[in-house]
Amino acid sequence: FTFHIHNFEQIDATKNERLELPPFSCFGHEWMLVLYPGGNGIANDGKMSVFLHNESDRDAGLEISVNFALTIRDVFGGAVDQSSSSLKGTFRTDTEFTDSWGVDDYFEREAILKPTSNILHNGTLTLDLSMQQLATKWKYPIHTPRNPFSKNMIQLYLDEDTADVAFEVRGQLFPAHRAILKLCAPTLSSLCQTCNYDKEPVSIPHVEPKIFRQLLFYVYGGKISMSDFESHARDFMEAADKYDVVNLKIEAEIEYVAQINITVDSVVETLLYADAKNLALLKEAAMEFIFKNAKEVLASEAFKSLSPETSILSELLSLVAMKNNDENNNSTRLRRGDDDDDMEYKSMSVNDLRWELSKREMDIDGSREMLVARLEKKSVDEETNNNGRKRKTTE
């Protein structure tokens, strides 16, 4: 910023008389350069004082730190003796009572007026101000608008005017949009390939209307309330599993595991249900219960009725072996955030497996064995690609 102060010699040089230069904007703040041609109240006689003022509303809460430098220019455009005419400093608004920063003894007024100094050009004093922002932060919470896409998406939920497909659930119609279903509920989308909104709604069997309504609401970006999860977690799991709404299935599973009371009498039924629906977290909870209550469970009629050929028995034996190995070696499961090269996926919890898959933007649905297989394949593929790059580098 360049400031031209015309007729400088004629400006009142009485001590403490201030000269306010035109205000300016920089880094989202309002600023003003203030001169005291005859010095401020504490300046030495004959010295000019100068201060940089921040004119922004401090109640707005915006803080800023800037490095600034003020230089006097001579008639040739050069800087006048940097040791005496260049003011440098750091302006900060994050301390108490800091509306201005500057110096009392900036420059001798007589030196500016002296013809041989070549500072005044036709009586005009020229000042250059440079500023560099260091940091800006808000002291108070500031409203930042959010991307409206999610809100706009939900507004399309059950919108008859724009819908191009419809579902019929026990006599109730639910309008929807092919494009949204294709992206968020692929199985529902596949049912609509020959559907016409006005003439041929898609029939949805074996699901209660209130459950389907909430599932469709979730597909459009809505959230299921905790009370609905508490009342219908299993219904949401089954509907979401059937129609491939993966995240809803897993959210419902998490809530179901949190509220279910597994007992010796119910554990086998829970285990078989979880295995059939690929509910890895629920299955893990049932397996853990069996491990901790092995004596009682093994003696139960339900466990004795399990077929010897079922894979669940071998999975239980594997769990026991893994637990014993962990205890003997005093080892712990690798947690998310550990070195990927050392991951032992088979010993990780279902929750950690899903974390690892999420980090890699991979499918998190399926049995424990499916989750492990995906991560192991990904690791092999990454190692193969890395080795390929290394070979190309050495060739």
mmCIF file of C-alpha atoms in Angstrom:
data_model
loop_
_atom_site.group_PDB
_atom_site.id
_atom_site.type_symbol
_atom_site.label_atom_id
_atom_site.label_comp_id
_atom_site.label_asym_id
_atom_site.label_seq_id
_atom_site.Cartn_x
_atom_site.Cartn_y
_atom_site.Cartn_z
ATOM 1 C CA PHE A 1 0.000 0.000 0.000
ATOM 2 C CA THR A 2 1.341 3.429 -0.946
ATOM 3 C CA PHE A 3 0.323 6.630 0.811
ATOM 4 C CA HIS A 4 0.995 10.147 -0.523
ATOM 5 C CA ILE A 5 0.861 12.911 2.101
ATOM 6 C CA HIS A 6 0.655 16.198 0.239
ATOM 7 C CA ASN A 7 1.914 19.536 1.635
ATOM 8 C CA PHE A 8 3.631 17.661 4.460
ATOM 9 C CA GLU A 9 5.513 20.767 5.642
ATOM 10 C CA GLN A 10 2.255 22.640 6.234
ATOM 11 C CA ILE A 11 0.652 19.884 8.331
ATOM 12 C CA ASP A 12 0.269 20.784 12.016
ATOM 13 C CA ALA A 13 3.328 19.491 13.849
ATOM 14 C CA THR A 14 2.056 20.220 17.323
ATOM 15 C CA LYS A 15 2.880 17.390 19.691
ATOM 16 C CA ASN A 16 0.093 14.811 19.979
ATOM 17 C CA GLU A 17 -1.734 16.073 16.847
ATOM 18 C CA ARG A 18 -2.652 13.027 14.797
ATOM 19 C CA LEU A 19 -3.049 12.654 11.063
ATOM 20 C CA GLU A 20 -5.302 9.776 9.957
ATOM 21 C CA LEU A 21 -4.505 8.431 6.490
ATOM 22 C CA PRO A 22 -7.295 6.934 4.346
ATOM 23 C CA PRO A 23 -8.522 3.568 5.732
ATOM 24 C CA PHE A 24 -7.943 0.390 3.708
ATOM 25 C CA SER A 25 -8.900 -3.310 3.731
ATOM 26 C CA CYS A 26 -6.463 -6.201 3.949
ATOM 27 C CA PHE A 27 -6.861 -9.902 4.956
ATOM 28 C CA GLY A 28 -10.535 -9.349 5.737
ATOM 29 C CA HIS A 29 -9.800 -6.535 8.220
ATOM 30 C CA GLU A 30 -10.112 -2.770 8.128
ATOM 31 C CA TRP A 31 -6.900 -0.819 8.812
ATOM 32 C CA MET A 32 -5.684 2.764 9.185
ATOM 33 C CA LEU A 33 -2.214 4.277 9.291
ATOM 34 C CA VAL A 34 -1.950 7.132 11.814
ATOM 35 C CA LEU A 35 0.901 9.669 11.879
ATOM 36 C CA TYR A 36 1.897 12.181 14.517
ATOM 37 C CA PRO A 37 4.016 14.657 12.464
ATOM 38 C CA GLY A 38 5.236 16.347 15.648
ATOM 39 C CA GLY A 39 5.345 13.136 17.696
ATOM 40 C CA ASN A 40 2.886 11.674 20.155
ATOM 41 C CA GLY A 41 2.827 12.478 23.837
ATOM 42 C CA ILE A 42 5.897 10.402 24.713
ATOM 43 C CA ALA A 43 8.003 10.848 21.553
ATOM 44 C CA ASN A 44 11.306 12.724 21.722
ATOM 45 C CA ASP A 45 11.200 16.303 20.445
ATOM 46 C CA GLY A 46 11.447 16.550 16.673
ATOM 47 C CA LYS A 47 10.528 12.905 16.087
ATOM 48 C CA MET A 48 7.531 11.775 14.040
ATOM 49 C CA SER A 49 5.431 8.914 15.450
ATOM 50 C CA VAL A 50 3.555 6.346 13.377
ATOM 51 C CA PHE A 51 1.071 3.583 14.258
ATOM 52 C CA LEU A 52 -0.875 0.911 12.382
ATOM 53 C CA HIS A 53 -4.461 0.675 13.665
ATOM 54 C CA ASN A 54 -6.855 -2.252 13.294
ATOM 55 C CA GLU A 55 -10.295 -0.738 12.749
ATOM 56 C CA SER A 56 -12.290 -4.009 12.644
ATOM 57 C CA ASP A 57 -14.987 -4.665 15.221
ATOM 58 C CA ARG A 58 -13.289 -6.575 18.024
ATOM 59 C CA ASP A 59 -16.638 -7.885 19.247
ATOM 60 C CA ALA A 60 -16.855 -9.916 16.008
ATOM 61 C CA GLY A 61 -14.142 -12.122 17.493
ATOM 62 C CA LEU A 62 -11.736 -12.311 14.535
ATOM 63 C CA GLU A 63 -8.085 -12.315 15.559
ATOM 64 C CA ILE A 64 -5.142 -11.774 13.229
ATOM 65 C CA SER A 65 -1.360 -11.552 13.321
ATOM 66 C CA VAL A 66 0.575 -9.764 10.564
ATOM 67 C CA ASN A 67 4.143 -8.777 9.917
ATOM 68 C CA PHE A 68 4.263 -5.226 8.589
ATOM 69 C CA ALA A 69 6.932 -2.828 7.347
ATOM 70 C CA LEU A 70 6.641 0.922 6.722
ATOM 71 C CA THR A 71 9.214 2.606 4.506
ATOM 72 C CA ILE A 72 9.754 6.237 3.418
ATOM 73 C CA ARG A 73 10.408 6.613 -0.314
ATOM 74 C CA ASP A 74 12.636 9.349 -1.755
ATOM 75 C CA VAL A 75 12.001 11.327 -4.922
ATOM 76 C CA PHE A 76 13.709 8.590 -6.950
ATOM 77 C CA GLY A 77 11.468 5.858 -5.566
ATOM 78 C CA GLY A 78 14.190 4.324 -3.440
ATOM 79 C CA ALA A 79 13.937 3.505 0.270
ATOM 80 C CA VAL A 80 15.358 6.167 2.536
ATOM 81 C CA ASP A 81 18.128 4.826 4.820
ATOM 82 C CA GLN A 82 16.542 1.536 5.955
ATOM 83 C CA SER A 83 18.179 1.754 9.390
ATOM 84 C CA SER A 84 16.219 4.883 10.265
ATOM 85 C CA SER A 85 13.140 4.943 8.026
ATOM 86 C CA SER A 86 11.962 1.328 7.886
ATOM 87 C CA LEU A 87 9.500 0.389 10.619
ATOM 88 C CA LYS A 88 9.029 -3.381 11.017
ATOM 89 C CA GLY A 89 6.912 -5.217 13.519
ATOM 90 C CA THR A 90 4.219 -7.795 14.206
ATOM 91 C CA PHE A 91 0.642 -6.709 14.730
ATOM 92 C CA ARG A 92 -1.465 -9.042 16.904
ATOM 93 C CA THR A 93 -5.069 -8.645 18.022
ATOM 94 C CA ASP A 94 -5.117 -11.654 20.344
ATOM 95 C CA THR A 95 -3.821 -9.759 23.374
ATOM 96 C CA GLU A 96 -5.711 -7.280 25.522
ATOM 97 C CA PHE A 97 -6.003 -3.655 24.389
ATOM 98 C CA THR A 98 -4.078 -4.033 21.111
ATOM 99 C CA ASP A 99 -5.868 -1.802 18.624
ATOM 100 C CA SER A 100 -2.602 -0.358 17.269
ATOM 101 C CA TRP A 101 1.092 -1.153 16.933
ATOM 102 C CA GLY A 102 3.868 1.259 15.991
ATOM 103 C CA VAL A 103 6.749 3.376 17.245
ATOM 104 C CA ASP A 104 7.006 6.673 19.056
ATOM 105 C CA ASP A 105 10.331 7.842 17.570
ATOM 106 C CA TYR A 106 9.970 6.889 13.906
ATOM 107 C CA PHE A 107 11.867 9.590 11.969
ATOM 108 C CA GLU A 108 13.150 13.132 12.399
ATOM 109 C CA ARG A 109 10.728 15.611 10.922
ATOM 110 C CA GLU A 110 13.488 18.086 10.026
ATOM 111 C CA ALA A 111 15.319 15.373 8.048
ATOM 112 C CA ILE A 112 12.172 14.871 5.961
ATOM 113 C CA LEU A 113 11.884 18.628 5.285
ATOM 114 C CA LYS A 114 15.560 19.053 4.445
ATOM 115 C CA PRO A 115 15.893 19.653 0.643
ATOM 116 C CA THR A 116 19.148 17.741 0.367
ATOM 117 C CA SER A 117 17.435 14.630 1.731
ATOM 118 C CA ASN A 118 15.429 14.344 -1.521
ATOM 119 C CA ILE A 119 12.493 12.900 0.416
ATOM 120 C CA LEU A 120 9.677 15.327 -0.416
ATOM 121 C CA HIS A 121 8.602 15.448 -4.044
ATOM 122 C CA ASN A 122 6.847 18.772 -4.645
ATOM 123 C CA GLY A 123 6.081 18.818 -0.953
ATOM 124 C CA THR A 124 4.624 15.280 -0.898
ATOM 125 C CA LEU A 125 5.810 12.573 1.513
ATOM 126 C CA THR A 126 5.482 9.013 0.181
ATOM 127 C CA LEU A 127 5.129 6.021 2.499
ATOM 128 C CA ASP A 128 5.049 2.320 1.517
ATOM 129 C CA LEU A 129 3.343 -0.207 3.786
ATOM 130 C CA SER A 130 3.718 -3.964 3.270
ATOM 131 C CA MET A 131 1.826 -6.598 5.258
ATOM 132 C CA GLN A 132 2.151 -10.381 5.554
ATOM 133 C CA GLN A 133 -0.502 -12.435 7.295
ATOM 134 C CA LEU A 134 0.707 -14.899 9.906
ATOM 135 C CA ALA A 135 -2.527 -16.309 11.329
ATOM 136 C CA THR A 136 -6.217 -15.673 11.665
ATOM 137 C CA LYS A 137 -8.607 -17.322 14.060
ATOM 138 C CA TRP A 138 -11.993 -16.743 15.583
ATOM 139 C CA LYS A 139 -12.264 -16.198 19.312
ATOM 140 C CA TYR A 140 -15.955 -17.052 19.222
ATOM 141 C CA PRO A 141 -18.021 -19.656 17.328
ATOM 142 C CA ILE A 142 -18.687 -18.394 13.809
ATOM 143 C CA HIS A 143 -21.554 -19.580 11.656
ATOM 144 C CA THR A 144 -20.293 -21.404 8.579
ATOM 145 C CA PRO A 145 -22.944 -22.547 6.095
ATOM 146 C CA ARG A 146 -22.973 -26.223 5.214
ATOM 147 C CA ASN A 147 -23.212 -27.860 1.840
ATOM 148 C CA PRO A 148 -26.999 -28.110 1.257
ATOM 149 C CA PHE A 149 -26.854 -31.358 -0.742
ATOM 150 C CA SER A 150 -27.975 -33.619 2.121
ATOM 151 C CA LYS A 151 -30.892 -31.332 2.949
ATOM 152 C CA ASN A 152 -31.922 -31.131 -0.702
ATOM 153 C CA MET A 153 -31.645 -34.905 -1.039
ATOM 154 C CA ILE A 154 -34.008 -35.534 1.866
ATOM 155 C CA GLN A 155 -36.507 -33.118 0.310
ATOM 156 C CA LEU A 156 -36.822 -35.606 -2.565
ATOM 157 C CA TYR A 157 -37.889 -38.335 -0.134
ATOM 158 C CA LEU A 158 -41.425 -39.470 -1.056
ATOM 159 C CA ASP A 159 -41.705 -36.578 -3.534
ATOM 160 C CA GLU A 160 -44.427 -37.653 -5.970
ATOM 161 C CA ASP A 161 -43.793 -34.834 -8.452
ATOM 162 C CA THR A 162 -40.247 -35.940 -9.308
ATOM 163 C CA ALA A 163 -40.452 -39.709 -8.599
ATOM 164 C CA ASP A 164 -40.095 -42.146 -11.495
ATOM 165 C CA VAL A 165 -40.661 -45.432 -9.595
ATOM 166 C CA ALA A 166 -42.893 -46.581 -6.751
ATOM 167 C CA PHE A 167 -42.981 -49.408 -4.210
ATOM 168 C CA GLU A 168 -46.097 -51.016 -2.802
ATOM 169 C CA VAL A 169 -45.866 -52.357 0.748
ATOM 170 C CA ARG A 170 -49.100 -53.919 2.014
ATOM 171 C CA GLY A 171 -51.241 -51.480 0.090
ATOM 172 C CA GLN A 172 -49.133 -48.373 0.826
ATOM 173 C CA LEU A 173 -47.279 -46.617 -2.013
ATOM 174 C CA PHE A 174 -43.775 -45.163 -1.625
ATOM 175 C CA PRO A 175 -42.510 -43.000 -4.541
ATOM 176 C CA ALA A 176 -38.763 -43.007 -5.228
ATOM 177 C CA HIS A 177 -36.087 -42.144 -7.806
ATOM 178 C CA ARG A 178 -34.113 -44.644 -9.893
ATOM 179 C CA ALA A 179 -30.901 -42.625 -9.845
ATOM 180 C CA ILE A 180 -30.823 -42.399 -6.052
ATOM 181 C CA LEU A 181 -31.678 -46.077 -5.602
ATOM 182 C CA LYS A 182 -28.982 -47.125 -8.062
ATOM 183 C CA LEU A 183 -26.371 -45.331 -5.994
ATOM 184 C CA CYS A 184 -27.615 -46.076 -2.472
ATOM 185 C CA ALA A 185 -29.713 -49.260 -2.652
ATOM 186 C CA PRO A 186 -28.610 -51.383 -5.639
ATOM 187 C CA THR A 187 -30.955 -54.299 -4.943
ATOM 188 C CA LEU A 188 -33.998 -52.028 -4.752
ATOM 189 C CA SER A 189 -32.822 -50.375 -7.949
ATOM 190 C CA SER A 190 -32.618 -53.715 -9.768
ATOM 191 C CA LEU A 191 -36.272 -54.376 -8.934
ATOM 192 C CA CYS A 192 -37.321 -51.211 -10.755
ATOM 193 C CA GLN A 193 -35.896 -51.854 -14.212
ATOM 194 C CA THR A 194 -39.323 -52.431 -15.768
ATOM 195 C CA CYS A 195 -41.319 -50.413 -13.256
ATOM 196 C CA ASN A 196 -43.520 -47.512 -14.277
ATOM 197 C CA TYR A 197 -44.422 -45.055 -11.525
ATOM 198 C CA ASP A 198 -48.013 -44.545 -12.637
ATOM 199 C CA LYS A 199 -48.885 -48.105 -13.656
ATOM 200 C CA GLU A 200 -46.578 -50.723 -12.157
ATOM 201 C CA PRO A 201 -45.396 -50.195 -8.568
ATOM 202 C CA VAL A 202 -42.882 -52.761 -7.288
ATOM 203 C CA SER A 203 -44.346 -55.053 -4.651
ATOM 204 C CA ILE A 204 -42.261 -55.406 -1.475
ATOM 205 C CA PRO A 205 -43.206 -58.553 0.511
ATOM 206 C CA HIS A 206 -42.305 -59.601 4.066
ATOM 207 C CA VAL A 207 -41.536 -56.056 5.292
ATOM 208 C CA GLU A 208 -43.744 -53.852 7.441
ATOM 209 C CA PRO A 209 -44.625 -50.481 5.847
ATOM 210 C CA LYS A 210 -43.158 -48.515 8.774
ATOM 211 C CA ILE A 211 -39.842 -50.384 8.429
ATOM 212 C CA PHE A 212 -39.678 -49.849 4.666
ATOM 213 C CA ARG A 213 -40.565 -46.181 5.104
ATOM 214 C CA GLN A 214 -37.627 -45.714 7.481
ATOM 215 C CA LEU A 215 -35.292 -47.724 5.235
ATOM 216 C CA LEU A 216 -36.184 -45.482 2.289
ATOM 217 C CA PHE A 217 -35.720 -42.411 4.493
ATOM 218 C CA TYR A 218 -32.211 -43.667 5.336
ATOM 219 C CA VAL A 219 -31.458 -44.202 1.630
ATOM 220 C CA TYR A 220 -32.247 -40.518 1.037
ATOM 221 C CA GLY A 221 -29.821 -39.432 3.754
ATOM 222 C CA GLY A 222 -32.076 -39.488 6.808
ATOM 223 C CA LYS A 223 -31.171 -40.821 10.242
ATOM 224 C CA ILE A 224 -32.985 -43.535 12.155
ATOM 225 C CA SER A 225 -33.884 -42.427 15.676
ATOM 226 C CA MET A 226 -32.507 -44.298 18.668
ATOM 227 C CA SER A 227 -36.023 -45.176 19.808
ATOM 228 C CA ASP A 228 -36.738 -46.801 16.432
ATOM 229 C CA PHE A 229 -33.491 -48.754 16.630
ATOM 230 C CA GLU A 230 -34.358 -49.909 20.133
ATOM 231 C CA SER A 231 -37.777 -51.122 18.981
ATOM 232 C CA HIS A 232 -36.943 -52.512 15.549
ATOM 233 C CA ALA A 233 -33.187 -53.136 15.284
ATOM 234 C CA ARG A 234 -33.665 -56.711 14.066
ATOM 235 C CA ASP A 235 -36.311 -55.661 11.533
ATOM 236 C CA PHE A 236 -33.955 -52.984 10.163
ATOM 237 C CA MET A 237 -31.113 -55.524 9.938
ATOM 238 C CA GLU A 238 -33.186 -57.954 7.930
ATOM 239 C CA ALA A 239 -34.690 -55.364 5.577
ATOM 240 C CA ALA A 240 -31.352 -53.643 5.013
ATOM 241 C CA ASP A 241 -29.655 -56.994 4.393
ATOM 242 C CA LYS A 242 -32.360 -58.037 1.918
ATOM 243 C CA TYR A 243 -32.191 -54.808 -0.079
ATOM 244 C CA ASP A 244 -28.451 -54.165 0.179
ATOM 245 C CA VAL A 245 -28.478 -50.995 2.303
ATOM 246 C CA VAL A 246 -25.168 -51.929 3.902
ATOM 247 C CA ASN A 247 -24.577 -49.073 6.314
ATOM 248 C CA LEU A 248 -28.075 -49.305 7.758
ATOM 249 C CA LYS A 249 -27.601 -53.029 8.261
ATOM 250 C CA ILE A 250 -24.392 -52.431 10.206
ATOM 251 C CA GLU A 251 -25.818 -49.538 12.241
ATOM 252 C CA ALA A 252 -28.792 -51.704 13.190
ATOM 253 C CA GLU A 253 -26.480 -54.609 14.028
ATOM 254 C CA ILE A 254 -24.409 -52.420 16.356
ATOM 255 C CA GLU A 255 -27.543 -51.277 18.199
ATOM 256 C CA TYR A 256 -28.890 -54.834 18.315
ATOM 257 C CA VAL A 257 -25.657 -56.187 19.833
ATOM 258 C CA ALA A 258 -25.703 -53.386 22.410
ATOM 259 C CA GLN A 259 -29.214 -54.231 23.599
ATOM 260 C CA ILE A 260 -29.450 -58.015 23.203
ATOM 261 C CA ASN A 261 -29.117 -60.187 26.297
ATOM 262 C CA ILE A 262 -27.350 -63.384 25.235
ATOM 263 C CA THR A 263 -27.953 -66.345 27.529
ATOM 264 C CA VAL A 264 -26.937 -69.995 27.627
ATOM 265 C CA ASP A 265 -30.344 -70.924 26.239
ATOM 266 C CA SER A 266 -30.325 -68.341 23.434
ATOM 267 C CA VAL A 267 -26.692 -68.250 22.350
ATOM 268 C CA VAL A 268 -26.886 -71.052 19.806
ATOM 269 C CA GLU A 269 -29.952 -69.570 18.122
ATOM 270 C CA THR A 270 -28.227 -66.175 18.054
ATOM 271 C CA LEU A 271 -25.088 -67.729 16.598
ATOM 272 C CA LEU A 272 -26.952 -69.542 13.822
ATOM 273 C CA TYR A 273 -28.966 -66.410 12.975
ATOM 274 C CA ALA A 274 -25.837 -64.254 12.802
ATOM 275 C CA ASP A 275 -24.084 -66.834 10.623
ATOM 276 C CA ALA A 276 -27.016 -67.029 8.206
ATOM 277 C CA LYS A 277 -27.255 -63.230 7.821
ATOM 278 C CA ASN A 278 -23.487 -62.552 7.766
ATOM 279 C CA LEU A 279 -23.786 -60.429 10.902
ATOM 280 C CA ALA A 280 -20.128 -60.552 11.872
ATOM 281 C CA LEU A 281 -20.394 -58.392 14.993
ATOM 282 C CA LEU A 282 -23.347 -60.328 16.403
ATOM 283 C CA LYS A 283 -21.623 -63.596 15.641
ATOM 284 C CA GLU A 284 -18.481 -62.397 17.396
ATOM 285 C CA ALA A 285 -20.535 -61.474 20.477
ATOM 286 C CA ALA A 286 -22.101 -64.941 20.521
ATOM 287 C CA MET A 287 -18.709 -66.616 20.089
ATOM 288 C CA GLU A 288 -17.256 -64.565 22.945
ATOM 289 C CA PHE A 289 -20.175 -65.569 25.169
ATOM 290 C CA ILE A 290 -19.592 -69.242 24.390
ATOM 291 C CA PHE A 291 -15.874 -68.898 25.120
ATOM 292 C CA LYS A 292 -16.543 -67.283 28.499
ATOM 293 C CA ASN A 293 -19.334 -69.721 29.417
ATOM 294 C CA ALA A 294 -18.021 -72.823 27.687
ATOM 295 C CA LYS A 295 -18.945 -75.350 30.365
ATOM 296 C CA GLU A 296 -22.589 -74.297 30.586
ATOM 297 C CA VAL A 297 -23.035 -73.854 26.839
ATOM 298 C CA LEU A 298 -21.460 -77.213 25.950
ATOM 299 C CA ALA A 299 -23.865 -78.917 28.345
ATOM 300 C CA SER A 300 -26.953 -77.223 26.869
ATOM 301 C CA GLU A 301 -29.411 -79.118 24.683
ATOM 302 C CA ALA A 302 -29.206 -76.462 21.990
ATOM 303 C CA PHE A 303 -25.461 -76.895 21.588
ATOM 304 C CA LYS A 304 -25.718 -80.678 21.579
ATOM 305 C CA SER A 305 -28.232 -80.429 18.738
ATOM 306 C CA LEU A 306 -25.717 -78.710 16.441
ATOM 307 C CA SER A 307 -24.765 -80.815 13.448
ATOM 308 C CA PRO A 308 -21.167 -82.106 13.600
ATOM 309 C CA GLU A 309 -20.730 -80.945 10.019
ATOM 310 C CA THR A 310 -21.519 -77.316 10.751
ATOM 311 C CA SER A 311 -18.642 -74.883 10.236
ATOM 312 C CA ILE A 312 -19.527 -73.158 13.511
ATOM 313 C CA LEU A 313 -17.874 -75.924 15.548
ATOM 314 C CA SER A 314 -14.580 -75.501 13.718
ATOM 315 C CA GLU A 315 -14.820 -71.730 14.135
ATOM 316 C CA LEU A 316 -15.277 -72.197 17.879
ATOM 317 C CA LEU A 317 -12.212 -74.428 18.026
ATOM 318 C CA SER A 318 -10.244 -71.793 16.098
ATOM 319 C CA LEU A 319 -11.393 -69.113 18.544
ATOM 320 C CA VAL A 320 -10.262 -71.204 21.518
ATOM 321 C CA ALA A 321 -6.883 -71.832 19.878
ATOM 322 C CA MET A 322 -6.421 -68.140 19.112
ATOM 323 C CA LYS A 323 -7.340 -67.118 22.662
ATOM 324 C CA ASN A 324 -4.934 -69.637 24.137
ATOM 325 C CA ASN A 325 -2.190 -68.487 21.803
ATOM 326 C CA ASP A 326 -2.749 -64.872 22.810
ATOM 327 C CA GLU A 327 -2.526 -65.750 26.496
ATOM 328 C CA ASN A 328 0.572 -67.935 26.112
ATOM 329 C CA ASN A 329 2.436 -65.325 24.130
ATOM 330 C CA ASN A 330 1.090 -62.431 26.219
ATOM 331 C CA SER A 331 0.144 -60.804 22.933
ATOM 332 C CA THR A 332 -2.577 -58.312 22.135
ATOM 333 C CA ARG A 333 -4.635 -57.683 19.069
ATOM 334 C CA LEU A 334 -3.299 -55.169 16.655
ATOM 335 C CA ARG A 335 -5.386 -52.040 16.756
ATOM 336 C CA ARG A 336 -6.199 -49.674 13.909
ATOM 337 C CA GLY A 337 -3.375 -47.250 13.284
ATOM 338 C CA ASP A 338 -0.621 -49.868 13.618
ATOM 339 C CA ASP A 339 1.824 -50.472 10.788
ATOM 340 C CA ASP A 340 -0.096 -52.004 7.881
ATOM 341 C CA ASP A 341 2.862 -54.268 7.068
ATOM 342 C CA ASP A 342 2.471 -56.050 10.413
ATOM 343 C CA MET A 343 -1.309 -56.503 10.362
ATOM 344 C CA GLU A 344 -2.492 -59.901 11.619
ATOM 345 C CA TYR A 345 -6.019 -59.651 10.334
ATOM 346 C CA LYS A 346 -7.173 -63.009 11.651
ATOM 347 C CA SER A 347 -6.591 -61.922 15.248
ATOM 348 C CA MET A 348 -8.391 -58.585 14.903
ATOM 349 C CA SER A 349 -11.884 -57.859 16.175
ATOM 350 C CA VAL A 350 -14.741 -57.346 13.733
ATOM 351 C CA ASN A 351 -14.842 -53.670 14.635
ATOM 352 C CA ASP A 352 -11.143 -53.256 13.804
ATOM 353 C CA LEU A 353 -11.512 -55.191 10.572
ATOM 354 C CA ARG A 354 -14.282 -52.839 9.514
ATOM 355 C CA TRP A 355 -12.112 -49.848 10.424
ATOM 356 C CA GLU A 356 -9.298 -51.155 8.227
ATOM 357 C CA LEU A 357 -11.673 -51.771 5.336
ATOM 358 C CA SER A 358 -13.214 -48.313 5.732
ATOM 359 C CA LYS A 359 -9.784 -46.674 5.610
ATOM 360 C CA ARG A 360 -9.226 -48.405 2.272
ATOM 361 C CA GLU A 361 -12.753 -47.514 1.078
ATOM 362 C CA MET A 362 -13.657 -51.197 0.772
ATOM 363 C CA ASP A 363 -16.878 -53.119 1.432
ATOM 364 C CA ILE A 364 -17.444 -53.596 5.181
ATOM 365 C CA ASP A 365 -20.369 -56.021 4.895
ATOM 366 C CA GLY A 366 -20.074 -59.776 5.267
ATOM 367 C CA SER A 367 -18.824 -62.469 7.606
ATOM 368 C CA ARG A 368 -15.590 -62.201 9.555
ATOM 369 C CA GLU A 369 -13.929 -64.567 7.099
ATOM 370 C CA MET A 370 -14.991 -62.353 4.177
ATOM 371 C CA LEU A 371 -13.603 -59.243 5.882
ATOM 372 C CA VAL A 372 -10.268 -60.920 6.572
ATOM 373 C CA ALA A 373 -10.056 -62.283 3.023
ATOM 374 C CA ARG A 374 -10.622 -58.832 1.519
ATOM 375 C CA LEU A 375 -7.877 -57.256 3.621
ATOM 376 C CA GLU A 376 -5.399 -60.055 2.958
ATOM 377 C CA LYS A 377 -6.032 -59.851 -0.784
ATOM 378 C CA LYS A 378 -5.607 -56.081 -0.669
ATOM 379 C CA SER A 379 -2.284 -56.481 1.158
ATOM 380 C CA VAL A 380 -1.055 -59.009 -1.424
ATOM 381 C CA ASP A 381 -2.114 -56.729 -4.294
ATOM 382 C CA GLU A 382 -0.368 -53.733 -2.704
ATOM 383 C CA GLU A 383 2.815 -55.725 -2.136
ATOM 384 C CA THR A 384 2.758 -56.966 -5.736
ATOM 385 C CA ASN A 385 2.312 -53.412 -7.041
ATOM 386 C CA ASN A 386 5.138 -52.122 -4.824
ATOM 387 C CA ASN A 387 7.476 -54.856 -5.995
ATOM 388 C CA GLY A 388 6.570 -54.058 -9.597
ATOM 389 C CA ARG A 389 7.412 -50.396 -9.099
ATOM 390 C CA LYS A 390 10.714 -51.296 -7.454
ATOM 391 C CA ARG A 391 11.682 -53.517 -10.418
ATOM 392 C CA LYS A 392 10.888 -50.731 -12.876
ATOM 393 C CA THR A 393 13.011 -48.324 -10.834
ATOM 394 C CA THR A 394 16.052 -50.619 -10.918
ATOM 395 C CA GLU A 395 15.792 -51.405 -14.643
#
